Tab-separated table of C-alpha atoms and ligand atoms in Angstrom:
chain	number	residue	atom	x	y	z
A	1371	MET	CA	34.348	-92.690	88.330
A	1372	SER	CA	33.042	-90.120	91.277
A	1373	ARG	CA	34.160	-90.446	94.767
A	1374	LYS	CA	30.926	-91.498	95.886
A	1375	GLU	CA	31.066	-94.403	93.350
A	1376	LEU	CA	34.605	-95.258	94.243
A	1377	ALA	CA	33.648	-95.317	97.955
A	1378	ARG	CA	30.625	-97.853	97.201
A	1379	GLN	CA	32.850	-99.888	95.078
A	1380	VAL	CA	35.285	-100.440	97.984
A	1381	ASP	CA	32.771	-101.008	100.620
A	1382	ARG	CA	31.504	-103.883	98.451
A	1383	ILE	CA	34.784	-105.347	97.892
A	1384	ILE	CA	36.023	-105.164	101.912
A	1385	ALA	CA	32.778	-106.298	102.931
A	1386	ASP	CA	32.844	-109.442	100.328
A	1387	GLN	CA	36.466	-110.350	101.541
A	1388	PRO	CA	36.656	-113.356	103.978
A	1389	VAL	CA	38.555	-112.632	106.984
A	1390	THR	CA	40.613	-114.860	108.961
A	1391	ASP	CA	40.496	-113.421	112.187
A	1392	LEU	CA	43.715	-114.303	114.018
A	1393	HIS	CA	43.013	-113.458	117.636
A	1394	THR	CA	40.123	-114.277	120.049
A	1395	HIS	CA	38.807	-115.659	122.853
A	1396	VAL	CA	36.293	-117.698	121.073
A	1397	TYR	CA	35.989	-121.498	121.528
A	1398	ALA	CA	34.981	-124.272	119.280
A	1399	PRO	CA	31.793	-125.892	120.751
A	1400	VAL	CA	33.581	-129.001	121.823
A	1401	PHE	CA	35.016	-126.838	124.546
A	1402	GLY	CA	31.390	-126.591	125.999
A	1403	ALA	CA	29.084	-123.586	125.351
A	1404	SER	CA	27.256	-121.138	127.877
A	1405	PRO	CA	25.284	-121.147	129.875
A	1406	LYS	CA	26.399	-124.603	130.605
A	1407	PRO	CA	28.751	-124.342	133.707
A	1408	GLY	CA	32.418	-124.124	132.767
A	1409	GLY	CA	31.424	-123.933	129.032
A	1410	LEU	CA	34.303	-122.028	127.342
A	1411	LEU	CA	32.496	-121.023	124.210
A	1412	LEU	CA	30.229	-117.936	125.337
A	1413	TRP	CA	27.618	-116.415	123.293
A	1414	GLY	CA	24.188	-115.071	123.764
A	1415	ILE	CA	22.591	-111.764	124.710
A	1416	ASP	CA	23.347	-112.325	128.678
A	1417	GLU	CA	26.846	-112.989	127.699
A	1418	LEU	CA	26.983	-110.092	125.350
A	1419	VAL	CA	25.817	-107.863	127.633
A	1420	THR	CA	28.070	-108.280	130.377
A	1421	TYR	CA	31.269	-108.406	128.412
A	1422	HIS	CA	34.031	-106.920	130.665
A	1423	TYR	CA	34.031	-103.835	128.589
A	1424	LEU	CA	30.343	-102.984	129.475
A	1425	VAL	CA	30.991	-104.034	133.169
A	1426	ALA	CA	33.912	-101.290	133.504
A	1427	GLU	CA	31.527	-98.628	131.881
A	1428	VAL	CA	28.349	-99.358	134.053
A	1429	PHE	CA	30.505	-98.685	137.338
A	1430	ARG	CA	31.108	-95.308	135.782
A	1431	VAL	CA	27.135	-94.734	135.898
A	1432	VAL	CA	26.332	-96.577	139.127
A	1433	PRO	CA	29.433	-96.426	140.961
A	1434	ALA	CA	30.799	-98.809	143.415
A	1435	SER	CA	29.940	-96.357	146.379
A	1436	VAL	CA	26.452	-96.807	144.937
A	1437	LEU	CA	26.684	-100.831	144.260
A	1438	PRO	CA	29.493	-102.297	145.829
A	1439	TYR	CA	31.696	-104.619	143.555
A	1440	GLU	CA	31.152	-107.783	145.467
A	1441	LYS	CA	27.599	-107.184	145.332
A	1442	PHE	CA	27.456	-107.136	141.594
A	1443	TRP	CA	29.512	-110.012	141.098
A	1444	GLN	CA	27.261	-111.867	143.360
A	1445	MET	CA	24.228	-110.946	140.978
A	1446	SER	CA	23.206	-113.555	138.485
A	1447	LYS	CA	24.883	-113.335	134.827
A	1448	ALA	CA	20.965	-112.544	134.035
A	1449	ALA	CA	20.680	-109.913	136.990
A	1450	GLN	CA	24.148	-108.456	135.788
A	1451	ALA	CA	22.791	-107.985	132.086
A	1452	ASP	CA	19.753	-106.587	133.372
A	1453	HIS	CA	21.509	-103.827	135.411
A	1454	ILE	CA	23.941	-102.814	132.488
A	1455	TRP	CA	20.985	-102.909	129.978
A	1456	LYS	CA	18.918	-100.399	132.023
A	1457	HIS	CA	22.165	-97.956	132.748
A	1458	LEU	CA	23.924	-97.954	129.473
A	1459	PHE	CA	21.077	-98.979	126.964
A	1460	VAL	CA	17.865	-97.628	128.176
A	1461	GLU	CA	18.600	-94.688	130.606
A	1462	ARG	CA	21.314	-93.684	128.824
A	1463	THR	CA	22.442	-93.695	124.798
A	1464	PRO	CA	24.627	-96.420	124.238
A	1465	LEU	CA	27.387	-94.170	122.486
A	1466	SER	CA	30.359	-96.205	123.480
A	1467	GLU	CA	32.238	-98.488	120.922
A	1468	ALA	CA	31.292	-101.769	123.267
A	1469	CYS	CA	27.607	-100.287	123.360
A	1470	ARG	CA	26.843	-99.461	120.125
A	1471	GLY	CA	28.436	-103.101	119.111
A	1472	VAL	CA	25.631	-104.618	121.176
A	1473	ILE	CA	23.124	-102.637	118.876
A	1474	THR	CA	24.996	-103.446	115.700
A	1475	THR	CA	24.889	-107.014	116.543
A	1476	LEU	CA	21.162	-107.060	117.405
A	1477	ASP	CA	20.348	-104.995	114.601
A	1478	LYS	CA	22.363	-107.656	111.947
A	1479	LEU	CA	20.934	-110.638	113.425
A	1480	GLY	CA	17.312	-108.913	112.779
A	1481	LEU	CA	16.357	-108.171	116.080
A	1482	ASP	CA	14.804	-104.652	117.123
A	1483	PRO	CA	17.612	-103.234	119.049
A	1484	ASN	CA	15.088	-100.949	120.653
A	1485	GLU	CA	13.969	-103.130	123.514
A	1486	ARG	CA	13.630	-101.769	127.233
A	1487	THR	CA	14.088	-105.129	128.547
A	1488	LEU	CA	16.217	-108.271	127.630
A	1489	THR	CA	13.205	-110.781	127.505
A	1490	ARG	CA	12.360	-110.602	124.071
A	1491	TYR	CA	16.373	-111.356	122.956
A	1492	ARG	CA	16.560	-114.158	125.586
A	1493	ARG	CA	13.860	-115.995	124.049
A	1494	TRP	CA	15.139	-115.823	120.622
A	1495	PHE	CA	18.635	-116.836	121.502
A	1496	ALA	CA	17.099	-119.803	123.604
A	1497	ALA	CA	15.943	-121.358	120.600
A	1498	GLN	CA	19.145	-121.293	118.844
A	1499	ASP	CA	21.647	-124.111	118.678
A	1500	ALA	CA	25.292	-123.124	119.646
A	1501	SER	CA	27.046	-124.988	116.753
A	1502	GLN	CA	24.730	-123.962	113.984
A	1503	TYR	CA	24.641	-120.150	115.412
A	1504	ILE	CA	28.613	-120.329	114.998
A	1505	ASP	CA	27.715	-120.848	111.127
A	1506	LYS	CA	25.227	-117.915	111.377
A	1507	VAL	CA	27.586	-115.698	112.856
A	1508	MET	CA	30.639	-116.438	110.817
A	1509	ALA	CA	28.262	-115.975	107.513
A	1510	LEU	CA	27.089	-112.271	108.931
A	1511	ALA	CA	30.717	-111.329	110.086
A	1512	ASN	CA	32.114	-112.943	106.697
A	1513	VAL	CA	34.790	-114.809	108.698
A	1514	ASP	CA	36.274	-117.596	107.433
A	1515	GLN	CA	38.190	-118.974	110.162
A	1516	ILE	CA	38.368	-118.054	114.008
A	1517	THR	CA	41.583	-118.384	115.876
A	1518	MET	CA	41.172	-119.246	119.648
A	1519	THR	CA	43.424	-118.635	122.500
A	1520	ASN	CA	44.271	-121.629	124.129
A	1521	ALA	CA	45.844	-120.808	127.607
A	1522	VAL	CA	48.050	-124.078	128.264
A	1523	PHE	CA	48.582	-122.976	132.264
A	1524	ASP	CA	44.676	-122.368	132.598
A	1525	ASP	CA	44.046	-125.455	134.657
A	1526	GLN	CA	40.195	-125.883	133.352
A	1527	GLU	CA	41.111	-125.449	129.675
A	1528	ARG	CA	44.224	-128.025	129.921
A	1529	ALA	CA	41.664	-130.380	131.841
A	1530	LEU	CA	39.552	-130.362	128.626
A	1531	TRP	CA	42.661	-130.849	126.480
A	1532	ASP	CA	43.372	-133.874	128.400
A	1533	SER	CA	39.762	-134.886	128.359
A	1534	LEU	CA	39.070	-134.142	124.511
A	1535	GLY	CA	42.182	-135.250	123.178
A	1536	PRO	CA	42.840	-134.610	119.348
A	1537	LYS	CA	38.925	-133.618	119.274
A	1538	ALA	CA	39.875	-130.250	120.781
A	1539	ALA	CA	41.758	-129.199	117.725
A	1540	ALA	CA	39.577	-130.845	115.095
A	1541	ASP	CA	36.717	-128.108	114.390
A	1542	PRO	CA	37.888	-126.665	110.972
A	1543	ARG	CA	36.201	-123.670	111.558
A	1544	PHE	CA	38.780	-122.928	114.785
A	1545	ALA	CA	42.431	-122.497	114.450
A	1546	THR	CA	44.486	-122.803	117.721
A	1547	VAL	CA	46.979	-120.999	119.615
A	1548	LEU	CA	49.395	-121.736	122.363
A	1549	ARG	CA	49.160	-119.219	124.674
A	1550	CYS	CA	51.729	-118.782	127.473
A	1551	ASP	CA	52.245	-115.555	129.124
A	1552	GLN	CA	53.212	-116.993	132.534
A	1553	LEU	CA	57.065	-118.114	130.834
A	1554	LEU	CA	57.855	-114.696	131.126
A	1555	THR	CA	55.306	-113.193	133.264
A	1556	ASP	CA	55.197	-115.671	136.080
A	1557	TRP	CA	58.387	-117.716	135.490
A	1558	PRO	CA	57.669	-119.665	139.210
A	1559	GLN	CA	54.041	-120.541	138.252
A	1560	ALA	CA	54.862	-121.670	134.993
A	1561	VAL	CA	57.549	-124.274	136.368
A	1562	THR	CA	55.273	-125.360	138.987
A	1563	LYS	CA	52.559	-126.185	136.280
A	1564	MET	CA	54.935	-127.781	133.896
A	1565	ALA	CA	56.582	-130.042	136.843
A	1566	ALA	CA	52.893	-131.194	137.616
A	1567	MET	CA	52.462	-132.148	133.631
A	1568	GLY	CA	55.958	-133.951	133.927
A	1569	TYR	CA	58.500	-131.556	133.049
A	1570	ALA	CA	61.575	-131.305	134.685
A	1571	VAL	CA	62.208	-127.676	134.658
A	1572	ALA	CA	63.595	-126.132	137.560
A	1573	THR	CA	63.079	-122.117	138.403
A	1574	ASP	CA	67.098	-121.659	138.035
A	1575	LEU	CA	67.069	-123.607	134.671
A	1576	SER	CA	69.616	-125.858	136.250
A	1577	GLY	CA	69.950	-129.441	135.168
A	1578	ALA	CA	67.786	-130.610	132.099
A	1579	SER	CA	65.619	-127.688	132.402
A	1580	LEU	CA	66.065	-126.168	129.175
A	1581	ASN	CA	65.777	-129.540	127.422
A	1582	GLU	CA	62.474	-130.301	129.069
A	1583	LEU	CA	61.266	-126.611	128.693
A	1584	ARG	CA	62.024	-127.176	124.797
A	1585	ARG	CA	59.919	-130.442	125.092
A	1586	PHE	CA	57.006	-128.943	126.830
A	1587	LEU	CA	56.587	-126.158	124.168
A	1588	SER	CA	57.158	-128.882	121.117
A	1589	ASP	CA	54.648	-131.180	122.775
A	1590	TRP	CA	51.695	-128.657	123.458
A	1591	LEU	CA	52.332	-126.677	120.075
A	1592	LYS	CA	52.500	-130.269	118.374
A	1593	ARG	CA	49.156	-131.640	120.823
A	1594	THR	CA	47.093	-128.312	120.060
A	1595	LYS	CA	48.272	-127.873	116.215
A	1596	ALA	CA	48.717	-124.339	117.233
A	1597	VAL	CA	49.465	-121.948	114.304
A	1598	TYR	CA	51.235	-119.464	116.276
A	1599	LEU	CA	52.548	-119.185	120.057
A	1600	ALA	CA	51.168	-115.906	122.097
A	1601	MET	CA	52.024	-113.954	124.851
A	1602	SER	CA	50.456	-110.960	126.497
A	1603	LEU	CA	53.250	-108.848	128.037
A	1604	PRO	CA	53.434	-106.108	130.454
A	1605	PRO	CA	54.812	-102.843	129.479
A	1606	SER	CA	57.744	-103.385	131.669
A	1607	TRP	CA	58.954	-106.096	129.434
A	1608	ARG	CA	62.218	-105.603	127.849
A	1609	TYR	CA	64.432	-108.021	125.757
A	1610	PRO	CA	67.106	-108.201	126.421
A	1611	ASP	CA	66.461	-107.469	130.220
A	1612	PRO	CA	69.918	-107.287	132.041
A	1613	ALA	CA	67.607	-107.452	135.079
A	1614	ASN	CA	65.824	-110.648	133.970
A	1615	PRO	CA	68.654	-112.857	132.594
A	1616	LEU	CA	66.474	-115.796	133.457
A	1617	GLY	CA	63.710	-114.338	131.078
A	1618	ASP	CA	66.245	-113.834	128.216
A	1619	ARG	CA	67.738	-117.302	128.317
A	1620	ILE	CA	64.239	-118.452	128.357
A	1621	VAL	CA	63.483	-116.448	124.824
A	1622	ARG	CA	66.830	-117.359	123.363
A	1623	GLU	CA	67.586	-120.801	124.537
A	1624	ALA	CA	64.079	-122.440	124.591
A	1625	LEU	CA	61.159	-120.229	122.905
A	1626	LEU	CA	63.011	-118.976	119.639
A	1627	PRO	CA	64.850	-122.082	119.010
A	1628	VAL	CA	61.718	-124.485	119.243
A	1629	LEU	CA	59.648	-121.600	116.981
A	1630	ALA	CA	62.088	-121.320	114.459
A	1631	GLN	CA	62.375	-125.188	114.040
A	1632	GLU	CA	58.561	-125.630	113.668
A	1633	ASN	CA	58.613	-122.172	111.488
A	1634	LEU	CA	55.889	-120.537	113.653
A	1635	PRO	CA	55.648	-117.005	114.775
A	1636	TRP	CA	55.543	-115.591	118.345
A	1637	ALA	CA	52.769	-113.336	118.976
A	1638	MET	CA	53.371	-110.749	121.398
A	1639	MET	CA	50.852	-108.652	122.745
A	1640	ILE	CA	52.607	-105.673	124.495
A	1641	GLY	CA	51.552	-103.382	126.965
A	1642	SER	CA	48.733	-104.630	129.167
A	1643	LEU	CA	49.216	-103.696	132.896
A	1644	ARG	CA	46.702	-106.327	134.978
A	1645	GLY	CA	44.486	-105.806	137.666
A	1646	VAL	CA	45.172	-101.799	138.198
A	1647	ASN	CA	41.363	-102.297	139.470
A	1648	PRO	CA	41.252	-105.748	140.608
A	1649	ALA	CA	37.636	-105.484	142.069
A	1650	LEU	CA	36.627	-105.189	138.255
A	1651	LYS	CA	38.438	-108.533	137.594
A	1652	ASP	CA	39.056	-109.135	134.059
A	1653	ALA	CA	37.753	-105.257	133.428
A	1654	GLY	CA	40.474	-103.960	135.711
A	1655	ASP	CA	43.481	-103.994	133.437
A	1656	ILE	CA	44.866	-100.822	131.589
A	1657	GLY	CA	47.105	-100.350	128.552
A	1658	VAL	CA	50.414	-98.541	129.165
A	1659	ARG	CA	53.316	-97.366	126.759
A	1660	ALA	CA	55.690	-100.169	126.509
A	1661	ASP	CA	59.578	-100.771	124.738
A	1662	VAL	CA	59.484	-100.806	120.797
A	1663	LEU	CA	63.328	-101.517	120.741
A	1664	SER	CA	62.804	-104.490	122.550
A	1665	VAL	CA	60.908	-105.735	119.602
A	1666	ALA	CA	63.599	-104.279	116.895
A	1667	HIS	CA	66.452	-106.500	119.117
A	1668	LEU	CA	64.113	-109.429	118.777
A	1669	CYS	CA	63.578	-109.012	115.081
A	1670	ARG	CA	67.418	-108.297	114.546
A	1671	ASP	CA	69.025	-110.864	116.328
A	1672	PHE	CA	66.506	-113.480	115.392
A	1673	SER	CA	66.317	-113.258	111.688
A	1674	GLY	CA	65.253	-116.981	111.411
A	1675	ASN	CA	61.936	-116.281	113.646
A	1676	LYS	CA	58.542	-114.419	112.783
A	1677	PHE	CA	57.169	-112.097	115.276
A	1678	MET	CA	53.408	-111.103	114.944
A	1679	VAL	CA	53.195	-108.005	117.274
A	1680	THR	CA	50.481	-105.853	118.599
A	1681	MET	CA	50.737	-103.165	121.082
A	1682	LEU	CA	48.294	-101.591	123.466
A	1683	ALA	CA	49.249	-97.896	123.780
A	1684	ARG	CA	48.108	-95.650	121.089
A	1685	GLU	CA	51.814	-93.778	121.604
A	1686	ASN	CA	53.550	-96.965	120.600
A	1687	GLN	CA	51.766	-97.457	117.155
A	1688	HIS	CA	53.752	-95.144	115.003
A	1689	GLU	CA	57.238	-96.399	116.575
A	1690	LEU	CA	55.895	-100.049	115.802
A	1691	CYS	CA	55.327	-99.119	112.247
A	1692	VAL	CA	58.824	-97.809	111.745
A	1693	VAL	CA	60.426	-100.763	113.216
A	1694	ALA	CA	58.336	-102.754	110.858
A	1695	ARG	CA	59.924	-100.842	108.146
A	1696	LYS	CA	63.338	-102.643	109.000
A	1697	PHE	CA	62.030	-105.881	109.601
A	1698	GLY	CA	60.317	-108.108	107.240
A	1699	ASN	CA	60.131	-110.962	109.808
A	1700	LEU	CA	57.804	-108.350	111.612
A	1701	LEU	CA	53.751	-108.322	111.111
A	1702	PRO	CA	52.306	-105.575	112.995
A	1703	PHE	CA	48.650	-106.785	113.475
A	1704	GLY	CA	45.074	-105.302	114.922
A	1705	CYS	CA	43.822	-102.571	116.714
A	1706	TRP	CA	44.040	-104.104	119.993
A	1707	TRP	CA	41.712	-103.630	123.067
A	1708	PHE	CA	41.352	-99.894	123.857
A	1709	LEU	CA	42.775	-99.215	120.520
A	1710	ASN	CA	39.569	-101.041	118.899
A	1711	ASN	CA	37.614	-97.904	118.203
A	1712	PRO	CA	36.735	-96.324	114.985
A	1713	SER	CA	38.891	-93.178	115.765
A	1714	LEU	CA	41.757	-94.971	116.432
A	1715	ILE	CA	41.092	-97.880	113.898
A	1716	GLU	CA	41.192	-94.807	111.421
A	1717	GLU	CA	44.499	-93.322	112.837
A	1718	MET	CA	46.244	-96.231	113.090
A	1719	THR	CA	45.294	-97.918	109.492
A	1720	ARG	CA	46.193	-94.718	107.446
A	1721	MET	CA	49.672	-94.633	109.552
A	1722	ARG	CA	50.071	-98.257	108.666
A	1723	LEU	CA	49.219	-97.995	104.893
A	1724	GLU	CA	51.105	-94.676	104.721
A	1725	LEU	CA	54.294	-96.315	106.061
A	1726	LEU	CA	54.023	-100.105	105.312
A	1727	GLY	CA	51.553	-100.369	102.119
A	1728	ALA	CA	49.501	-103.334	102.030
A	1729	THR	CA	51.770	-105.561	104.067
A	1730	ILE	CA	50.179	-105.625	107.428
A	1731	THR	CA	47.006	-107.258	109.136
A	1732	PRO	CA	45.350	-104.121	110.234
A	1733	GLN	CA	42.737	-105.753	112.506
A	1734	HIS	CA	41.690	-108.779	114.858
A	1735	SER	CA	38.571	-108.984	116.571
A	1736	ASP	CA	39.753	-109.795	120.210
A	1737	ALA	CA	36.241	-111.199	120.148
A	1738	ARG	CA	35.487	-112.869	123.659
A	1739	ILE	CA	31.737	-113.465	122.863
A	1740	LEU	CA	30.909	-115.204	119.541
A	1741	ASP	CA	28.338	-113.002	118.715
A	1742	GLN	CA	30.809	-109.872	118.692
A	1743	LEU	CA	32.527	-111.097	115.699
A	1744	ILE	CA	29.552	-109.442	113.895
A	1745	TYR	CA	29.857	-105.856	115.500
A	1746	LYS	CA	33.723	-105.942	115.598
A	1747	TRP	CA	33.968	-106.844	111.837
A	1748	THR	CA	31.188	-104.537	110.784
A	1749	HIS	CA	32.580	-101.623	112.562
A	1750	SER	CA	36.173	-102.503	111.700
A	1751	ARG	CA	35.303	-103.057	108.084
A	1752	GLN	CA	33.689	-99.788	107.230
A	1753	VAL	CA	36.956	-98.067	108.652
A	1754	ILE	CA	39.299	-99.690	106.730
A	1755	ALA	CA	37.238	-99.289	103.600
A	1756	LYS	CA	37.109	-95.414	104.436
A	1757	VAL	CA	40.836	-95.282	104.383
A	1758	LEU	CA	41.261	-97.449	101.595
A	1759	THR	CA	39.050	-95.169	99.671
A	1760	ASP	CA	41.334	-92.069	100.369
A	1761	LYS	CA	44.232	-93.995	99.212
A	1762	TYR	CA	42.671	-94.936	96.009
A	1763	ALA	CA	41.347	-91.445	95.514
A	1764	ASP	CA	44.718	-90.160	95.941
A	1765	LEU	CA	46.422	-92.643	93.806
A	1766	LYS	CA	43.703	-91.680	90.953
A	1767	GLU	CA	44.351	-87.987	91.417
A	1768	ALA	CA	48.019	-88.726	90.437
A	1769	GLY	CA	46.920	-90.549	87.468
A	1770	LEU	CA	47.221	-94.205	88.532
A	1771	LYS	CA	44.415	-96.509	87.010
A	1772	ILE	CA	42.503	-98.109	90.060
A	1773	THR	CA	40.948	-101.496	88.827
A	1774	LYS	CA	38.487	-103.969	90.914
A	1775	LYS	CA	41.178	-106.495	90.672
A	1776	MET	CA	43.852	-104.335	92.406
A	1777	MET	CA	41.208	-103.364	95.171
A	1778	LYS	CA	40.383	-106.844	95.317
A	1779	ARG	CA	44.013	-108.131	95.862
A	1780	ASP	CA	44.420	-105.233	98.171
A	1781	ALA	CA	41.483	-106.552	100.501
A	1782	ALA	CA	42.602	-110.022	100.187
A	1783	LEU	CA	46.126	-109.184	101.683
A	1784	LEU	CA	44.903	-107.027	104.240
A	1785	LEU	CA	42.025	-109.178	105.462
A	1786	ARG	CA	43.244	-112.822	105.062
A	1787	ASP	CA	46.478	-113.462	103.263
A	1788	ASN	CA	49.286	-111.205	104.742
A	1789	TYR	CA	48.321	-113.399	107.980
A	1790	ARG	CA	47.705	-116.470	106.246
A	1791	ASN	CA	51.303	-116.467	104.442
A	1792	PHE	CA	53.079	-115.109	107.548
A	1793	ILE	CA	51.757	-118.229	109.416
A	1794	LYS	CA	52.651	-120.883	106.597
A	1795	LYS	CA	55.196	-123.456	107.720
B	905	LIG	O1	45.133	-110.767	126.915
B	905	LIG	C1	44.397	-110.120	125.959
B	905	LIG	O2	44.194	-111.388	124.713
B	905	LIG	C2	43.559	-109.197	125.938
B	905	LIG	O3	42.943	-109.303	124.621
B	905	LIG	C3	42.544	-109.794	126.919
B	905	LIG	O4	41.923	-110.691	127.012
B	905	LIG	C4	41.645	-108.523	126.924
B	905	LIG	O5	40.898	-108.724	128.415
B	905	LIG	C5	40.592	-108.420	126.103
B	905	LIG	O6	39.749	-108.945	125.808
B	905	LIG	N1	40.744	-107.234	125.184
B	905	LIG	O7	39.976	-107.400	124.190
B	906	LIG	ZN1	42.713	-111.099	123.467
């Protein structure tokens, strides 16, 4: 078989393998859909074009000295989208990954990506029904389940959980996740919110605080039917941290015992430094090198717990692979945020396969807007297939017989089964 034929076969097998998307910010329609005010499910051309990645990029073309941040934020969503489309897609070539993603999405939806205004796209999206459109997007992206990010300390979302009840976790197309960064990044705020929910937790962990914190975690893991517990942690986070004994106790005496009892993973997303340019709002964060040794300490000291870890700094990726070689209770996943670009997905996927074989989950979409599933998975599948083709070619060169059955098994492990097996209770 020629190299070209091998590549064609791998591309097909990767394209045909359904993905379970383990981390997104996409919501089931029961949480309300844009443009309904307060709707958490974002979709359609105006949301696509005002994705916070593109907001950051348009301020490089039209700087705040020309269009002040506050003026931009006062513009309507449509006016913001028109501004971004003009400057990033019409007057300049949409070369960046976030720009190319919009072009790929429009193309896969059967729309002409060469429009000079958003008018025709708006008309097309206005004719779509949100829930049916979810099925269309999932089919185009070949995603069998979308994993939400359910932020328990977000008052707006928690109010929806209170009003929706079990309906909030009832859409089989979506899995739920308990997201609670503040337990480790803003403990006082977390205590205030838990107290308001009726959990007698004190900031100094006195009295029945630990029992109450465990009760809070158990209650919300059960209520949301969470498949894992997630936190995004800053580059300064350490475990153990002599400077933060309280944080160590929260991890050791509440978080990990509850997760071990429920046999649920802790997904740690490490290295995000929030609000470096606060005027950009969601677009104002950066990624900074974090501490992989803290991950190793947790995997070693809590062998009964499962850890899913993704790190934001390119510099942390090799170290994380090496630590994962030492701990089978660690699942490295995804090319997160500023790493979700073809050049870095390729570098990381090669590194991971060479150090860990097909025991990792190479990608998640992190989609914030439903339609993004189409481009994020189209682009990632292309890169993952390219790397696998090289690996299979190397093995064939050494005389190994590579069968379609083997390639299909590997594709299933990488795109779905490693993750699904890891979260199995
Ligand atoms: O904290 C996170 O889950 C990050 O993914 C942030 O939401 C970030 O803003 C993002 O959307 N990255 O893709
Ligand atoms: Zn995210």
